[in-house]
């Protein structure tokens, strides 16, 4: 769906940086309902992203209806992918959102290819498919229908309460294919959340989302991520959160310690300097060797999560992106050349470099996977 021009201010695309890199651009629009956000509506040339074979992630295919994310989490590790569009990984990531207006229809065509083997498709691995714009663009229902119609298991990880709009559809889909739903929630402190994740629904709203998912008869795991050193990592904080999650009916929890890859690192440390300057030195020491906190620290936090989880009788959520009912992701992929190979023949309509959207994703999820093994 595209918004009508009556409700929008149509931008002069030449006035914005980076748009020469967004191929398939239909128009750029703003809405009074989304102050400061510009949506770049594109006709994408492919919907499925293939995760490189070297990735340890338990899925090989992803769909990202949006690039950029108005949830604006300061720690978001996908920030760096926006630079492929010649947009910056800070404010532009939060406010210059690429919308693949034809993603559902396109996905249906790709999944109809005779050699599609129905491998699981993961969503919410790079940007949030239920960010606020989804309330207006309504891209996900067509995506869900396409996946279901083509017997393709799928998973969704989100912070967005817009997902509750599609619960009926998701419950129907789960009758036919394995569906995995996960909510991302790492803290209960409303003040910290508003500062750290300024575009996201409140923790209470996300707990309500968990309850709604469970009430719809769908299992819901929660990814506690990222756990922030010295801010949200105490045993008491973790126990409070996991207790609320248990009461909300989650089927399992897992956690990930903050990961600071380039793109997110600068943005996060700037935020830390403003809001918690007393912690800057400690973070610089913790992350002096790279994107990960030291292994000892990650183990300690993992032990805390595990002990709280066991104490409260909750299982580990085996993999936040894994559809329930899929005993193991099939290793079989597409035979070479059987499906669009973006690296060789870009088909996405987002940008020339959108052929590398998968690369960006892969970079992000590889690192995430490395940490997932801790929990
Ligand atoms: S919701 Fe996810 S994709 Fe969106 S900004 Fe936050 S961490 Fe990034």
mmCIF file of N, CA, C and O and ligand atoms in Angstrom, residues 69-73 75-79 93-94 126-128 159 200, ligand 1:
data_model
loop_
_atom_site.group_PDB
_atom_site.id
_atom_site.type_symbol
_atom_site.label_atom_id
_atom_site.label_comp_id
_atom_site.label_asym_id
_atom_site.label_seq_id
_atom_site.Cartn_x
_atom_site.Cartn_y
_atom_site.Cartn_z
ATOM 1 N N UNK A 69 15.177 1.541 10.662
ATOM 2 C CA UNK A 69 14.165 1.149 11.656
ATOM 3 C C UNK A 69 13.888 2.323 12.588
ATOM 4 O O UNK A 69 14.785 2.787 13.304
ATOM 5 N N UNK A 70 12.637 2.748 12.586
ATOM 6 C CA UNK A 70 12.274 3.899 13.415
ATOM 7 C C UNK A 70 12.176 3.541 14.896
ATOM 8 O O UNK A 70 11.947 4.410 15.722
ATOM 9 N N UNK A 71 12.369 2.291 15.241
ATOM 10 C CA UNK A 71 12.464 1.955 16.664
ATOM 11 C C UNK A 71 13.706 2.592 17.292
ATOM 12 O O UNK A 71 13.759 2.820 18.482
ATOM 13 N N UNK A 72 14.701 2.848 16.420
ATOM 14 C CA UNK A 72 15.811 3.733 16.793
ATOM 15 C C UNK A 72 16.619 3.294 18.008
ATOM 16 O O UNK A 72 17.127 4.139 18.762
ATOM 17 N N UNK A 73 16.768 2.007 18.217
ATOM 18 C CA UNK A 73 17.572 1.534 19.356
ATOM 19 C C UNK A 73 19.023 1.988 19.164
ATOM 20 O O UNK A 73 19.614 1.731 18.113
ATOM 21 N N UNK A 75 21.707 0.899 20.240
ATOM 22 C CA UNK A 75 22.685 -0.181 20.158
ATOM 23 C C UNK A 75 22.518 -1.040 18.910
ATOM 24 O O UNK A 75 23.233 -2.009 18.722
ATOM 25 N N UNK A 76 21.570 -0.721 18.047
ATOM 26 C CA UNK A 76 21.189 -1.630 16.960
ATOM 27 C C UNK A 76 22.380 -1.994 16.069
ATOM 28 O O UNK A 76 23.018 -1.118 15.484
ATOM 29 N N UNK A 77 22.645 -3.282 15.954
ATOM 30 C CA UNK A 77 23.809 -3.704 15.178
ATOM 31 C C UNK A 77 23.584 -3.656 13.677
ATOM 32 O O UNK A 77 24.495 -3.879 12.898
ATOM 33 N N UNK A 78 22.348 -3.394 13.256
ATOM 34 C CA UNK A 78 22.077 -3.289 11.817
ATOM 35 C C UNK A 78 22.389 -1.896 11.288
ATOM 36 O O UNK A 78 22.289 -1.654 10.086
ATOM 37 N N UNK A 79 22.755 -0.991 12.158
ATOM 38 C CA UNK A 79 22.972 0.388 11.731
ATOM 39 C C UNK A 79 23.944 0.487 10.564
ATOM 40 O O UNK A 79 23.742 1.252 9.631
ATOM 41 N N UNK A 93 19.603 6.061 9.895
ATOM 42 C CA UNK A 93 19.068 4.705 10.104
ATOM 43 C C UNK A 93 17.689 4.787 10.777
ATOM 44 O O UNK A 93 16.781 4.015 10.454
ATOM 45 N N UNK A 94 17.556 5.728 11.698
ATOM 46 C CA UNK A 94 16.295 5.864 12.439
ATOM 47 C C UNK A 94 15.206 6.557 11.617
ATOM 48 O O UNK A 94 14.021 6.366 11.870
ATOM 49 N N UNK A 126 17.258 -8.269 10.822
ATOM 50 C CA UNK A 126 18.080 -7.113 10.482
ATOM 51 C C UNK A 126 17.373 -5.815 10.820
ATOM 52 O O UNK A 126 17.943 -4.942 11.463
ATOM 53 N N UNK A 127 16.143 -5.682 10.386
ATOM 54 C CA UNK A 127 15.329 -4.555 10.845
ATOM 55 C C UNK A 127 13.967 -5.116 11.245
ATOM 56 O O UNK A 127 13.625 -6.240 10.887
ATOM 57 N N UNK A 128 13.228 -4.311 11.989
ATOM 58 C CA UNK A 128 11.997 -4.838 12.574
ATOM 59 C C UNK A 128 10.837 -4.761 11.583
ATOM 60 O O UNK A 128 10.441 -3.664 11.169
ATOM 61 N N UNK A 159 10.001 -6.098 18.228
ATOM 62 C CA UNK A 159 9.645 -5.288 19.400
ATOM 63 C C UNK A 159 8.306 -4.598 19.166
ATOM 64 O O UNK A 159 7.832 -3.857 20.010
ATOM 65 N N UNK A 200 10.484 2.561 20.348
ATOM 66 C CA UNK A 200 9.869 1.246 20.589
ATOM 67 C C UNK A 200 8.665 1.353 21.516
ATOM 68 O O UNK A 200 8.553 2.294 22.309
HETATM 69 S S1 LIG B 1 13.965 -2.825 16.805
HETATM 70 FE FE1 LIG B 1 15.672 -4.116 16.150
HETATM 71 S S2 LIG B 1 16.084 -3.463 14.060
HETATM 72 FE FE2 LIG B 1 14.868 -1.844 14.997
HETATM 73 S S3 LIG B 1 16.353 -0.363 15.784
HETATM 74 FE FE3 LIG B 1 15.829 -1.782 17.445
HETATM 75 S S4 LIG B 1 17.403 -3.391 17.371
HETATM 76 FE FE4 LIG B 1 17.434 -2.305 15.395
#
